Amino acid sequence: MSINGNGWAGTILYVDLTLEKINKVPLDPNMARDYIGGDGFGTRLLWDILPPGTPPLDPANPYIISTSPLTGSVCPSSGRLSVAFKSPMTGLIGLSNAGGFFAPELKQAGYDAVVITGRANRPVWLWINDNKVEIRDAKHLWGKESWDTIEAIEKELDDHSVQTMVIGPAGENMVHYALPLVNRTRQLGKCGGGAVMGSKNLKAVVAKGTKGVRMHDSKTFEQLCFDLRQNILSSEMCENLSKHGTSLIYSVLEEVHGALPTRNFQEGLFPEGRESLSIEKLVEEHEIRPNSGCYACPIQCARIVDVKKGQYKGLKMEGLDYYMHYIYGPNLGVANWDFIIKCYERMLNLGLQVSAGHIMSWVAELYQRGLISKEKLDNIDLSWGNQEAFLQLLDKIAHRDGIGDILANNFIDAGIILGPGTEKYQPLITRLDTSECPRARYDVALTHLISNRGGDHHKALNYWTWIAPPEYTPKHHLPGFPLEGSDMHSPVGKPELTDYSEKCHAICDTLGVCIWSSFLIIPDGGGLPHEYAAILSAATGVEYDKDKLLECCERVLILERAFNVREGFDRSLYEMSEMWYETAVPAGPQKGVKADRVKIQGLVDEFLVRRGFDPKSGFPTRKKLEEMGLSKEADQLEKAGRIGKPEVVNTSEATPSKKNEKD
Amino acid sequence: MKMILPDSDICGGCRTCEAICSFSHSGIFNPRAARISVIKDEANGVYFPLPCLQCREAYCYKACPVGAISVDEGTGAKIINPNACIGCRMCAIVCPFGGPVYDESNGKMTKCDLCLEIGEPQCVKWCPKGALKYVEVGQVGFIKKGKAAYKVMKALLEEGGV
């Protein structure tokens, strides 16, 4: 059976910027079936294309943009775009994911994926207009901020309907945590993809497509998508997200968890912001326009904040979410919504990830502790709450000006430059800066430690243990799962739960659907694994059931982890900064609690065994790789001496339930 | 007479209406071939879903040189007969709202038919936020008055009573 017109578009676009060569290659049906799309395609292609050991900013590091068989349809929240590369932020696999409208447009133009390699000899941008693909000169765009770039391109094309992915000055200057922006506010965050684009002299990728997306069994597909959408809309969580976005969780994290990241995670409460940074205060001060959504999304959490007064009056900011709320608020010791909104705008226009906020809070703590001098900071007084100073520093980082040139490095490199003792205060888990405090919460600690792109909450964390009311438990998914297992403060059941929810996250990331529309976040209405399997089968004509879909996702996850092993990492990768073990927060529900290294590392061991990895070396076992159809990859790793011992380590009594995975 | 009534205050710009419109008419998801479009000004956060308004004195109907456009009696929908259409695009030129669109697949013009064959406009059925309503044209004024009054009443109540 042909795959073209069965969900997939059937073509991968290869662009070599060094040779300025454009090549269209039919999508391999086996890869399509086994890796589906999104992170699956990204990981598969990255493994095949990247010469092992290539540095992230080398021209040979590919920048891979992927869609899925569901992209461009009416499947709820199916507008997600996946980008893969080796990350300059961590050296690990870089997987960034954003909503907006670029992915459906690229698919409409007829491509399942775009693989960009090499380095242009001058600034360029890539124009994908259906079959016509052009490498265009970007000299006049270089140096422009993100929104100006978008406007200039739209003007150049005399077309406002095109969809854009652009970098700002931070990406051009290869700041390690620069991001590409999708549309005006959707962020391909976390892994420094903007620096990879900058290293290729690639200012923007722009798409326009008119070809249409066809499904295998249209009628069934339509009905399944409609049913799922009705479920999502019926959820109370969905309605609240439309109104308040993810800022909903701000007060939960402070009041219930005592884990609101405050002054670089030194504290878990921020009393000075309780009123001035509340959702109610924002509504009172400015105008909120609810319902602003990504493509085909019933939730639409990216409400627009229309700034009505103060020095930033007139700003209209879409998608101001929990991330900006805490990172430019309590994290920097600032209790001022206007400052948060302004930082958000600067961050987007300079083309920086939210990691910039963590870099700044880290340095502010160093300043507080006398570990960095004012002179070293170009005479900036980086005291907590000094708003002007932080805005100035953001700008210096993006332009690599003065101290900004040092801080434009990823945490690990910057820590080495600033000297021993500074690294201790970096809010890192598995080489990446985290937004969640792992001290008291075993679900946070484990899901972040084992995340393939480094510690973050978008790869395995689930709502049931994280922020849900106690009545939500995973018992519907993992029959026999103990009630205590959904308690975030208990290590019980966490490896089993993390195993399951990592695979479910991978469903979202290979199918290009938003986790906010899945049961991981909306437990009473979001898409379940068997529902996504049915939708995928109707789209492609390939028979997927829940088990087959989960198997495909496990294959993707194992290949991601094996990629990190191939690129030089071992068991020691799964570690977090000393600050989590050594210092406790002084007040609130988490008062006095420090992370328990022995218990947490025991959970990691257990999890690795479940994934078929050797917990001693951190390497994958041949048996597991072969089970997943990855014997060639096993050969390659074995040659490099990076295959794990097959012995099965005794899993601890912390995981009582074995029979599971039935709906 | 019926019409699709858009509400730009509620529309979130997700373009589900465009995708389902194209799909319902051709079995292919292709927002650019849809009969309804969401006009977006992202910089100012303005999203305006614009369907064919099914004008009573429809210019498209009057201007068609071959009489390819007919009027559905029950709903007042103006419907293009693809077999009669010569693809001259005159209907698109005279329409003040961009109702008629060019169909790349057959070189003919097409436009919103209120999904008469399916029974109800699919864009209305699928809009997740209720920004599109399928209403009797006689109700339009009342619906809009209700919305305006609600806004005023809400503001007054917040001020501390009417």
mmCIF file of C-alpha atoms in Angstrom, chain A residues 72 74 101 105 108 161 163 184 208-210 212-214 218 222 226 229 233 242 289 291-296 298-300 304 316 318, chain B residues 8-16 19-20 23-24 27-32 40 42-47 104 122 125-129:
data_model
loop_
_atom_site.group_PDB
_atom_site.id
_atom_site.type_symbol
_atom_site.label_atom_id
_atom_site.label_comp_id
_atom_site.label_asym_id
_atom_site.label_seq_id
_atom_site.Cartn_x
_atom_site.Cartn_y
_atom_site.Cartn_z
ATOM 1 C CA GLY A 72 -2.976 19.396 9.062
ATOM 2 C CA VAL A 74 -8.904 18.308 12.460
ATOM 3 C CA PHE A 101 0.562 27.006 12.426
ATOM 4 C CA GLU A 105 1.423 24.548 6.548
ATOM 5 C CA GLN A 108 0.076 21.158 3.180
ATOM 6 C CA SER A 161 -0.780 34.042 5.095
ATOM 7 C CA GLN A 163 3.799 30.579 8.335
ATOM 8 C CA ARG A 184 5.003 35.293 16.797
ATOM 9 C CA LYS A 208 3.128 27.971 2.305
ATOM 10 C CA GLY A 209 1.133 24.920 1.220
ATOM 11 C CA THR A 210 -1.959 24.351 -0.875
ATOM 12 C CA GLY A 212 -4.204 19.203 1.025
ATOM 13 C CA VAL A 213 -3.891 16.312 3.449
ATOM 14 C CA ARG A 214 -5.712 13.047 2.732
ATOM 15 C CA SER A 218 -11.911 9.727 6.044
ATOM 16 C CA GLU A 222 -13.631 12.437 11.189
ATOM 17 C CA PHE A 226 -15.027 14.688 16.741
ATOM 18 C CA ARG A 229 -12.779 16.752 20.767
ATOM 19 C CA LEU A 233 -14.328 20.228 25.618
ATOM 20 C CA SER A 242 -8.769 28.810 27.944
ATOM 21 C CA ARG A 289 -8.774 38.125 25.669
ATOM 22 C CA ASN A 291 -9.349 31.820 23.474
ATOM 23 C CA SER A 292 -6.249 32.144 21.412
ATOM 24 C CA GLY A 293 -5.256 28.841 20.013
ATOM 25 C CA CYS A 294 -2.874 26.811 17.957
ATOM 26 C CA TYR A 295 -4.081 25.009 14.853
ATOM 27 C CA ALA A 296 -7.197 22.843 15.379
ATOM 28 C CA PRO A 298 -10.260 22.991 21.210
ATOM 29 C CA ILE A 299 -8.485 24.198 24.361
ATOM 30 C CA GLN A 300 -6.770 27.403 23.206
ATOM 31 C CA ILE A 304 -3.840 37.435 24.938
ATOM 32 C CA LYS A 316 -0.318 42.744 23.335
ATOM 33 C CA GLU A 318 -0.235 36.137 23.404
ATOM 34 C CA SER B 8 -14.740 37.739 16.321
ATOM 35 C CA ASP B 9 -14.670 38.350 20.094
ATOM 36 C CA ILE B 10 -14.769 34.629 20.751
ATOM 37 C CA CYS B 11 -12.854 33.227 17.772
ATOM 38 C CA GLY B 12 -9.456 31.916 18.866
ATOM 39 C CA GLY B 13 -8.063 31.673 15.339
ATOM 40 C CA CYS B 14 -7.520 27.895 15.399
ATOM 41 C CA ARG B 15 -8.743 27.456 11.817
ATOM 42 C CA THR B 16 -10.670 24.261 12.535
ATOM 43 C CA ALA B 19 -9.986 22.534 7.733
ATOM 44 C CA ILE B 20 -13.390 20.912 8.220
ATOM 45 C CA PHE B 23 -12.785 18.229 4.168
ATOM 46 C CA SER B 24 -16.592 18.201 4.109
ATOM 47 C CA GLY B 27 -12.615 14.730 1.597
ATOM 48 C CA ILE B 28 -9.272 16.553 1.796
ATOM 49 C CA PHE B 29 -8.046 18.774 4.618
ATOM 50 C CA ASN B 30 -6.919 21.956 2.915
ATOM 51 C CA PRO B 31 -7.659 25.236 4.734
ATOM 52 C CA ARG B 32 -6.629 27.257 1.699
ATOM 53 C CA LYS B 40 -5.904 36.991 11.385
ATOM 54 C CA GLU B 42 -1.716 38.215 15.069
ATOM 55 C CA ALA B 43 0.146 41.357 16.101
ATOM 56 C CA ASN B 44 -3.073 42.850 17.435
ATOM 57 C CA GLY B 45 -4.747 39.637 18.502
ATOM 58 C CA VAL B 46 -7.672 40.046 16.114
ATOM 59 C CA TYR B 47 -9.240 36.942 14.592
ATOM 60 C CA GLU B 104 -7.925 24.380 -7.853
ATOM 61 C CA GLN B 122 -19.812 21.811 9.482
ATOM 62 C CA LYS B 125 -20.629 22.153 14.266
ATOM 63 C CA TRP B 126 -16.849 21.993 14.714
ATOM 64 C CA CYS B 127 -16.052 25.482 16.041
ATOM 65 C CA PRO B 128 -14.750 24.629 19.533
ATOM 66 C CA LYS B 129 -15.563 28.015 21.018
#
